Coordinates of C-alpha atoms in Angstrom, one line a residue:
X1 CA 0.0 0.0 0.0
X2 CA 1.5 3.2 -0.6
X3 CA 1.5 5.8 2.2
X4 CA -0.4 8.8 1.8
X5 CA 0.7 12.2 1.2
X6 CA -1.0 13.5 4.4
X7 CA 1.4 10.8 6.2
X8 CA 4.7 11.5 4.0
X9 CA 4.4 15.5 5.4
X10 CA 3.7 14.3 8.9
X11 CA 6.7 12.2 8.7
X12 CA 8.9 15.4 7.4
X13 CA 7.5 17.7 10.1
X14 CA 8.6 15.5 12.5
X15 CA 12.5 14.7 11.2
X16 CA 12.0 18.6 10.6
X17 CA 11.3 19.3 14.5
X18 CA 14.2 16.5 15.8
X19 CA 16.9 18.5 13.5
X20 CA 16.5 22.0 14.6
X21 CA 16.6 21.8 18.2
X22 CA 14.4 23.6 21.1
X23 CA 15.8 26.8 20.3
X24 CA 14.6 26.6 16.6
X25 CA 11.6 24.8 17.5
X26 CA 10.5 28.1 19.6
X27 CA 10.9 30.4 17.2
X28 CA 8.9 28.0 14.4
X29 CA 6.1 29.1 16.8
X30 CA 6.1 32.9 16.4
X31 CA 3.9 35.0 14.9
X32 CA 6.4 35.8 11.5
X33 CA 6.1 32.2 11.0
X34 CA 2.3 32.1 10.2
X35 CA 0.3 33.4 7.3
X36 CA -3.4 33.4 6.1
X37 CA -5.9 34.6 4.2
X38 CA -9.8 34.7 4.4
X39 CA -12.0 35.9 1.0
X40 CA -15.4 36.3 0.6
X41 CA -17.1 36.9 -2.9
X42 CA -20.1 38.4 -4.5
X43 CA -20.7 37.3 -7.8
X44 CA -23.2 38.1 -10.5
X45 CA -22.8 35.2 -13.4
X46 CA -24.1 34.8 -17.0
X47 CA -24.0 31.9 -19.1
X48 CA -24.2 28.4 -17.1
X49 CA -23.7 27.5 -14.1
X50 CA -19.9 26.9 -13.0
X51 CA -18.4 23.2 -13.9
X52 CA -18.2 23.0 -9.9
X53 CA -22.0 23.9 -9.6
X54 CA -23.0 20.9 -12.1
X55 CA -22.9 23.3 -15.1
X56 CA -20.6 23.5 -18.0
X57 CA -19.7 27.1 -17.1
X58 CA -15.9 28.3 -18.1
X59 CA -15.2 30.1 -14.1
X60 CA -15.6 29.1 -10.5
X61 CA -17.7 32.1 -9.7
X62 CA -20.6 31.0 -7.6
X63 CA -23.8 33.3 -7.8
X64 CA -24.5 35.6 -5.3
X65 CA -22.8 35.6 -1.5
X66 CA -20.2 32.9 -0.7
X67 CA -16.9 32.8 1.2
X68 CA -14.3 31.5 -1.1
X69 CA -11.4 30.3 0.6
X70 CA -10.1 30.3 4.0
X71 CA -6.2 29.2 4.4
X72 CA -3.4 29.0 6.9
X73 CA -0.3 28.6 5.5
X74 CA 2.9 27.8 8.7
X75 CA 6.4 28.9 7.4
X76 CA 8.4 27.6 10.7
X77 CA 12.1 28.1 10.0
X78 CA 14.5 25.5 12.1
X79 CA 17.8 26.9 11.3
X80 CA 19.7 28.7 8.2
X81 CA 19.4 25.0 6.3
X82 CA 15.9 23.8 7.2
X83 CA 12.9 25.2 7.1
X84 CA 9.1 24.2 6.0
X85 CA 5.9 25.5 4.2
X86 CA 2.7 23.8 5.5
X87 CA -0.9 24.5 4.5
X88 CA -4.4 24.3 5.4
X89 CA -7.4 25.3 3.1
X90 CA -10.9 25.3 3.4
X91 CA -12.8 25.7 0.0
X92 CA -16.2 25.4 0.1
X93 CA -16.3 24.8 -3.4
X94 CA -15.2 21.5 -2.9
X95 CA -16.5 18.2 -1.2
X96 CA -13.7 17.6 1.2
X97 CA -13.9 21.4 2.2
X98 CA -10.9 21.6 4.8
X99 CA -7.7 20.0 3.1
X100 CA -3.6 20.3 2.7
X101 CA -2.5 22.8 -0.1
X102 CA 1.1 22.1 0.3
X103 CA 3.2 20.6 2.6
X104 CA 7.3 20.3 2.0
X105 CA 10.5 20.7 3.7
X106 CA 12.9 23.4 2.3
X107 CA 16.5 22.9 2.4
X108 CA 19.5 25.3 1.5
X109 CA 23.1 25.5 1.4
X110 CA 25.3 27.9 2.2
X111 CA 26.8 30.0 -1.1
X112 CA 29.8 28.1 -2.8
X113 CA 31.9 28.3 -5.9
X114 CA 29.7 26.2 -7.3
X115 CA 26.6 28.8 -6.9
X116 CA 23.7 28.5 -4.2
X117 CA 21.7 25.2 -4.0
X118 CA 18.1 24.7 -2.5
X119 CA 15.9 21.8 -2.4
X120 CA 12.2 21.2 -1.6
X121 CA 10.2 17.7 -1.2
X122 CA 7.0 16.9 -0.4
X123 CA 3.4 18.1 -1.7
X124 CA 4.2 21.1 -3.8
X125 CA 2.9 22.7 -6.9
X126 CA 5.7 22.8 -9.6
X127 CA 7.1 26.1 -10.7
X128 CA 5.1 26.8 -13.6
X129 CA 2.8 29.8 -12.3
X130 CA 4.0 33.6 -12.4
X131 CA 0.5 34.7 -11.1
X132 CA 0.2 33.3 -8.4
X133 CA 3.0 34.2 -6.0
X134 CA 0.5 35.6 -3.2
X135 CA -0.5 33.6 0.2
X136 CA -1.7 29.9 -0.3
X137 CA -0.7 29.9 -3.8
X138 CA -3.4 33.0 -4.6
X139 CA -3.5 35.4 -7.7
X140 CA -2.4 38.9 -5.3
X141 CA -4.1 41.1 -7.5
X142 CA -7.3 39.4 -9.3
X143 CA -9.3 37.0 -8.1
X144 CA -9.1 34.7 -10.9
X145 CA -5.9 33.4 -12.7
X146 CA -5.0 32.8 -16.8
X147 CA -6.6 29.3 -18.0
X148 CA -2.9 27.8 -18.2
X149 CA -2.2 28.6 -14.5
X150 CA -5.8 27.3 -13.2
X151 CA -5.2 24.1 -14.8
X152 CA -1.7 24.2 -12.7
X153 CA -3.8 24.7 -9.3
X154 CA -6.5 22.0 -10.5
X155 CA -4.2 19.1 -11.7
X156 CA -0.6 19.7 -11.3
X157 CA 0.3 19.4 -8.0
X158 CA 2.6 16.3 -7.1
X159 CA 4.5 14.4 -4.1
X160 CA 8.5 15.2 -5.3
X161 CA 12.0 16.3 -4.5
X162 CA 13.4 19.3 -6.0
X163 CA 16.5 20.9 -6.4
X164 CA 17.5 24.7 -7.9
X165 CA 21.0 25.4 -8.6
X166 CA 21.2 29.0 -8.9
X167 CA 24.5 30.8 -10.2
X168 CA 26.0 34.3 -11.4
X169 CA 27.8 34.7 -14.4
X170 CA 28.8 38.1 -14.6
X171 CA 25.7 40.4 -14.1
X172 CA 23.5 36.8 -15.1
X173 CA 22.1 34.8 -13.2
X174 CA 21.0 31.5 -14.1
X175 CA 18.7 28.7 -12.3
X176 CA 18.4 25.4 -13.3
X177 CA 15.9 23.6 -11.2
X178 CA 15.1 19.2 -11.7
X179 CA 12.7 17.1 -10.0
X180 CA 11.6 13.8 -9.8
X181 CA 7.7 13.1 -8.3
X182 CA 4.8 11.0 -8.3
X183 CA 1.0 10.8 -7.2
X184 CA 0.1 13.2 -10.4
X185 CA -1.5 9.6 -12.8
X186 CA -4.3 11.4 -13.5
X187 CA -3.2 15.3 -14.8
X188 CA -5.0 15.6 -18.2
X189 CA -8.4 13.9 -16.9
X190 CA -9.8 17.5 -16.2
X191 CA -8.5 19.1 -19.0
X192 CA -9.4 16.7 -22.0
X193 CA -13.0 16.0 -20.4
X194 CA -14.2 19.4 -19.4
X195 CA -11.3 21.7 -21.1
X196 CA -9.8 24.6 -19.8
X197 CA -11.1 26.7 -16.9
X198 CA -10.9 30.1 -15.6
X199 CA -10.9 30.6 -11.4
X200 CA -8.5 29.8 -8.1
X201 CA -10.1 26.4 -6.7
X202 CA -6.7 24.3 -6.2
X203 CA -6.3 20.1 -6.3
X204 CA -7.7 18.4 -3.2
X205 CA -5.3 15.9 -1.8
X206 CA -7.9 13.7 -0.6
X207 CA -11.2 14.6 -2.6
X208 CA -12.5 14.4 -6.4
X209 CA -13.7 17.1 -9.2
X210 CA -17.0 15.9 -11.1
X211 CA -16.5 15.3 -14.6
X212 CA -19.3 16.9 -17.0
X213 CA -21.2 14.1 -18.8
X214 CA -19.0 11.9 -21.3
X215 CA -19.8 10.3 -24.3
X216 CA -21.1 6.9 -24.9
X217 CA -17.8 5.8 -25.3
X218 CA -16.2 7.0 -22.5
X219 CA -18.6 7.1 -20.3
X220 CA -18.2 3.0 -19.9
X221 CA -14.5 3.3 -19.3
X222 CA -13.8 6.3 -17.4
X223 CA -15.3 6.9 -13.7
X224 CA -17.6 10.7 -13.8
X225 CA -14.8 12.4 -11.4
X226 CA -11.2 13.1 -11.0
X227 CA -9.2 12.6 -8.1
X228 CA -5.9 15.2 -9.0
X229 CA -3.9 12.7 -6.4
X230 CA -3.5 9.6 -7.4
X231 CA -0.6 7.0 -8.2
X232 CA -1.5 4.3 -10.1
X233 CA 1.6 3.1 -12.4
X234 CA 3.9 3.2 -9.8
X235 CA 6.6 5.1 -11.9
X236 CA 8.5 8.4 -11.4
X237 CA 7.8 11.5 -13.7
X238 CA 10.3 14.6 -13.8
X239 CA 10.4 18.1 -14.6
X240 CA 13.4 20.6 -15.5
X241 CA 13.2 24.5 -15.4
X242 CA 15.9 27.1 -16.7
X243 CA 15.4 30.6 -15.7
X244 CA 17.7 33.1 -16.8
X245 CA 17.9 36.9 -15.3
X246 CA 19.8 39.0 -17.4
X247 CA 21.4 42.8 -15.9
X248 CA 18.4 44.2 -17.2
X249 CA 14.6 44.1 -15.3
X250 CA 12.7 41.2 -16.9
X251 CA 13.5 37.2 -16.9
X252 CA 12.8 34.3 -19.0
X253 CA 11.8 30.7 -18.1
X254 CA 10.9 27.2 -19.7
X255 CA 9.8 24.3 -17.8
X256 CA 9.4 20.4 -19.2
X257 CA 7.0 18.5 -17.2
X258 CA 6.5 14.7 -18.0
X259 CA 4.7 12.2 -15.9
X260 CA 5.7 9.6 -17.5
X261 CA 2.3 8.2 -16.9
X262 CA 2.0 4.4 -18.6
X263 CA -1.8 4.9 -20.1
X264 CA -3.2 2.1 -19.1
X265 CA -3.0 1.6 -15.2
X266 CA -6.4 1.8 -13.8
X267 CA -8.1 1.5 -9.8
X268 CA -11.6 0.4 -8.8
X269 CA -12.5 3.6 -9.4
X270 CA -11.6 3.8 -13.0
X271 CA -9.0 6.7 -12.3
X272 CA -6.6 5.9 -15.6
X273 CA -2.7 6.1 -15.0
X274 CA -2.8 9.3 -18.2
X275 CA 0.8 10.3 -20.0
X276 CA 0.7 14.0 -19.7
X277 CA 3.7 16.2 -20.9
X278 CA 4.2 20.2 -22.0
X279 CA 6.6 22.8 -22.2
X280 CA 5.9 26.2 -20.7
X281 CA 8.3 29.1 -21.5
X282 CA 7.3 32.7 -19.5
X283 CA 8.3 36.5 -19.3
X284 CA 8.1 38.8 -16.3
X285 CA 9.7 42.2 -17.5
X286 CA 9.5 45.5 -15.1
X287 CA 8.3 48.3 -17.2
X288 CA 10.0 51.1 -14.3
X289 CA 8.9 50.9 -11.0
X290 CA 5.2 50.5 -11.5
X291 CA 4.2 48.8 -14.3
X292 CA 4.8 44.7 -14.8
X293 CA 4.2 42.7 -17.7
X294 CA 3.3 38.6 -17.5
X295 CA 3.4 36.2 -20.2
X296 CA 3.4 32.8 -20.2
X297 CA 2.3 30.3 -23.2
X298 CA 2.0 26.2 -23.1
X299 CA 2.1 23.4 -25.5
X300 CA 1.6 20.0 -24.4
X301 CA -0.3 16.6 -25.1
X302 CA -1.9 13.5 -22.8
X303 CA -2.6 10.2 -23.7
X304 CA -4.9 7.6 -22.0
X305 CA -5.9 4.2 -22.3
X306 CA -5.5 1.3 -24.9
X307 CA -6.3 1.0 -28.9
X308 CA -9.2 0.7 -30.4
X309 CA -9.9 0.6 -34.3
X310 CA -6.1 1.3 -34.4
X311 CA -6.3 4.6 -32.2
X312 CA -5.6 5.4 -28.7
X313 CA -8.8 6.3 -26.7
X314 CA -7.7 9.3 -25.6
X315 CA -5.0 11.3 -27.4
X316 CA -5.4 15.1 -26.9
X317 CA -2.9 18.1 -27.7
X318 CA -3.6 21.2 -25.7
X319 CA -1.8 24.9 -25.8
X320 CA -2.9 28.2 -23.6
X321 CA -1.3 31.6 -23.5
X322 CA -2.0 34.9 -21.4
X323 CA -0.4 38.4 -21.4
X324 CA -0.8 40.4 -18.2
X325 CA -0.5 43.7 -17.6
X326 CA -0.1 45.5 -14.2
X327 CA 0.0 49.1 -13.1
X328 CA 0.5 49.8 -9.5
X329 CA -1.4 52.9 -8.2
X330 CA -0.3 54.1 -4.7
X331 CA -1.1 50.9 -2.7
X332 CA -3.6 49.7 -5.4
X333 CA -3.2 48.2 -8.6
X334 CA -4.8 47.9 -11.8
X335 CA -4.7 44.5 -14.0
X336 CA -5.4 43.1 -17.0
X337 CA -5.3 40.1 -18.9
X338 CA -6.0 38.3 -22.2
X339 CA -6.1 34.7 -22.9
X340 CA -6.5 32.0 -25.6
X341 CA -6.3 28.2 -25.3
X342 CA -6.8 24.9 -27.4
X343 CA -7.6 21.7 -27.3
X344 CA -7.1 19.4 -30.3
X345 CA -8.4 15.8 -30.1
X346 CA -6.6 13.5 -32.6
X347 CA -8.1 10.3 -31.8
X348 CA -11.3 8.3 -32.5
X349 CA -13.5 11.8 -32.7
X350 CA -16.5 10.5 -33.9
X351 CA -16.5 8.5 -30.6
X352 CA -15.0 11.1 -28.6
X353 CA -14.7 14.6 -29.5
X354 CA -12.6 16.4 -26.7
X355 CA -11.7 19.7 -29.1
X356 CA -11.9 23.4 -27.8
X357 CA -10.9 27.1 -28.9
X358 CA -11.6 29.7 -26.8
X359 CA -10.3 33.1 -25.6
X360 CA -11.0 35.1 -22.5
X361 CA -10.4 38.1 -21.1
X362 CA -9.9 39.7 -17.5
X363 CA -9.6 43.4 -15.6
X364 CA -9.4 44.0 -12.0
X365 CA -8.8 46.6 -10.0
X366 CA -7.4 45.7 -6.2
X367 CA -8.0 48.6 -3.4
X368 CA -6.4 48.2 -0.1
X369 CA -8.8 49.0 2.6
X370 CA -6.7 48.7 5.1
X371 CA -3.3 47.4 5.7
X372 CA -4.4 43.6 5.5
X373 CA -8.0 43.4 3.9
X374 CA -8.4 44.1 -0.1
X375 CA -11.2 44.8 -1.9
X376 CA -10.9 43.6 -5.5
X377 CA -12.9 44.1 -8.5
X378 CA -13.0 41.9 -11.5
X379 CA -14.6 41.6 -14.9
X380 CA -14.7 38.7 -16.7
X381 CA -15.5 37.1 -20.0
X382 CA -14.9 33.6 -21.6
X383 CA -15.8 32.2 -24.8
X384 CA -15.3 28.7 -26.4
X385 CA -16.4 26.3 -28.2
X386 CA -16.5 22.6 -27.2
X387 CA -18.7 19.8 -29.2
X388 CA -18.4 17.5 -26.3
X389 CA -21.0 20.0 -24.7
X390 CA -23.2 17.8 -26.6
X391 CA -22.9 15.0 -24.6
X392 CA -24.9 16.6 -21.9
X393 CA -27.5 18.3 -24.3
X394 CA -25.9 21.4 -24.3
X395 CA -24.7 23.7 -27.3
X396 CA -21.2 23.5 -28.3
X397 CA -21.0 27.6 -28.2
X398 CA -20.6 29.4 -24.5
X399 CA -20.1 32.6 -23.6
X400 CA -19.6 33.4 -20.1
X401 CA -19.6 37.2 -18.0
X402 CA -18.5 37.0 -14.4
X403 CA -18.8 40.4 -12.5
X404 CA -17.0 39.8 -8.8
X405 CA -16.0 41.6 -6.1
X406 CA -14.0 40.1 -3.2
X407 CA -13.0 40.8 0.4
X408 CA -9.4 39.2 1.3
X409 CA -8.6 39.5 5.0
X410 CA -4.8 38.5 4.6
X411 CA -1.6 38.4 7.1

């Protein structure tokens, strides 16, 4: 039986809490070493209802009054080499409401010849998002991220060990960052069967996403939910970032992310083992001391299951991009954002038909009320088209307006 994540972090805590000594252990307790947040929404939706409200709506936005999110995130540090990020979320949106976001152990070593090297391991998202660099893995600005970077938060998290080498050459500075992980089988269920999304509901360790009704076809081999943790095929995927920082204010990335899934492993609950790679190159550039630019674009594929009249059941390209732009205005800011994304389905269509286009596009405007509560603003609209809406007697054209206004209570 393999143990469970919630038992792996335990177990890290606690070598965590043995290595850094009473001393350490005291100060992991102070108030510098805990974060939080607590967001509640109002929300006036058109279209249909949100794909978490048994809709095939493209956002998360709930109509009405809700409270969003409620997280605790504990950053104890044990000494200069050792330190851990742990935590907590509530999301109503989701069955299992109170749940781990991440849970790791950091490790560092002290600056070489060589260059600096850090590690993580543990239940971590992989560095892939530049939105969402706030509290609990949270957009600080908007309230809802790009498509590419909620599909991160939905079904990219993993259980892995991580390690950044980072090094100066000159006025460069490079990072080169490798992992090796597991319990992600299942990335690509979310996105073939429903498609891309707009919003900031994150994986549940322990819990499931309802799939929107599949075809005839799939609907007899693939259980109608997701669980984003699972490991099923018992192998090791891997990812490998390269960020470079040249003497000037903007950086470039690109990430490979492959987990190496085998296709065909499968549970009682028909969660498939899927093979789900992509590359994601990004841009942050500083544009003076106010204004930030965001860019980020995807290309990828995932592959489930075994052949059938020659093809592979499931066999589905995907690509996404946003640009963001952001203008800081005393304490409050001003965003917006553009997106497109893709999904092409190049297997056994006429059973099966998983293809999307669609673009979307954001504004927000964040206002601090006070020195830790926000009040954001945010328009948005999404468009696509997806055939597979059929399936569930619905027309393969959507367009979507989200107006929402949110109150984050942060520390």
């Amino acid at each position: 039986m393999n143990p469970k994540p919630g038992f792996l972090v335990l177990g890290a805590v606690v070598i965590a809490f043995g290595a850094g000594g009473a001393r350490a252990q005291s100060a992991a307790f102070g108030p510098e070493a805990f974060h939080g947040l607590a967001e509640v929404r109002l929300a006036s939706t058109g279209g249909e209802n949100s794909w978490l409200d048994h809709g095939s709506g493209k956002t998360d936005a709930l109509e009405g009054l809700s409270l969003s999110e409620v997280a605790l995130e504990w950053r104890p540090r044990f000494n200069f080499a050792l330190a851990a990020v742990i935590t907590a979320e509530l999301q109503p949106k989701v069955s299992d409401k109170v749940d781990l976001g991440e849970a790791y152990l950091q490790l560092k070593s002290p600056p070489s010849e060589l260059g600096r090297l850090s590690g993580r391991a543990g239940l971590f998202y992989p560095p892939v998002s530049l939105e969402n660099d706030g509290v609990a893995w949270t957009h600080p600005d908007m309230i809802s991220a790009s498509a590419l970077n909620s599909w991160i938060g939905e079904e990219v998290k993993v259980v892995g060990v991580e390690a950044t080498l980072t090094r100066e050459f000159g006025a460069h500075e490079v990072s080169l960052t490798g992992a090796t992980f597991g319990w992600n089988d299942t990335s690509g269920t979310l996105l073939s069967f429903r498609g891309w999304a707009q919003g900031s509901v994150k994986s549940p360790t322990r819990d499931d996403f309802e799939l929107p009704p599949l075809s005839p076809f799939m609907s007899a081999r693939q259980g109608d939910e997701t669980y984003p943790i699972r490991e099923l095929d018992h192998r090791v995927g891997y990812y490998g970032r390269v960020e470079w920082r040249p003497p000037a204010p903007v950086s470039f990335e690109a990430l490979y992310y492959d987990n190496v899934g085998d296709r065909t492993s499968v549970d009682s609950h028909r969660q498939w083992a899927w093979e789900t790679r992509f590359l994601n190159l990004g841009l942050k550039a500083d544009l003076g001391p106010r204004t930030r630019i965001l860019a980020q674009v995807v290309n990828g594929e995932t592959l489930m299951g075994y052949r059938y009249l020659g093809e592979r059941w499931l066999d589905v390209g995907f690509q996404a991009a946003y640009l963001e732009v952001r203008r800081a205005i005393g304490e409050d800011a001003l965003t917006g954002r553009i997106d497109g994304f893709t999904t092409n389905d190049r297997t056994l269509k006429s059973l099966d038909n998983n293809d999307e286009t669609g673009w979307a596009a954001a504004g927000a405007w964040r206002h601090r009320l006070a020195p830790h509560a926000d009040l954001i603003l945010e328009a948005l609209h999404v468009s696509s088209d997806r055939p597979g809406r059929a399936y569930g007697g619905m027309p393969a054209r959507q367009d979507q307006t989200v107006l929402q206004s949110a109150l984050r209570l942060w520390f």
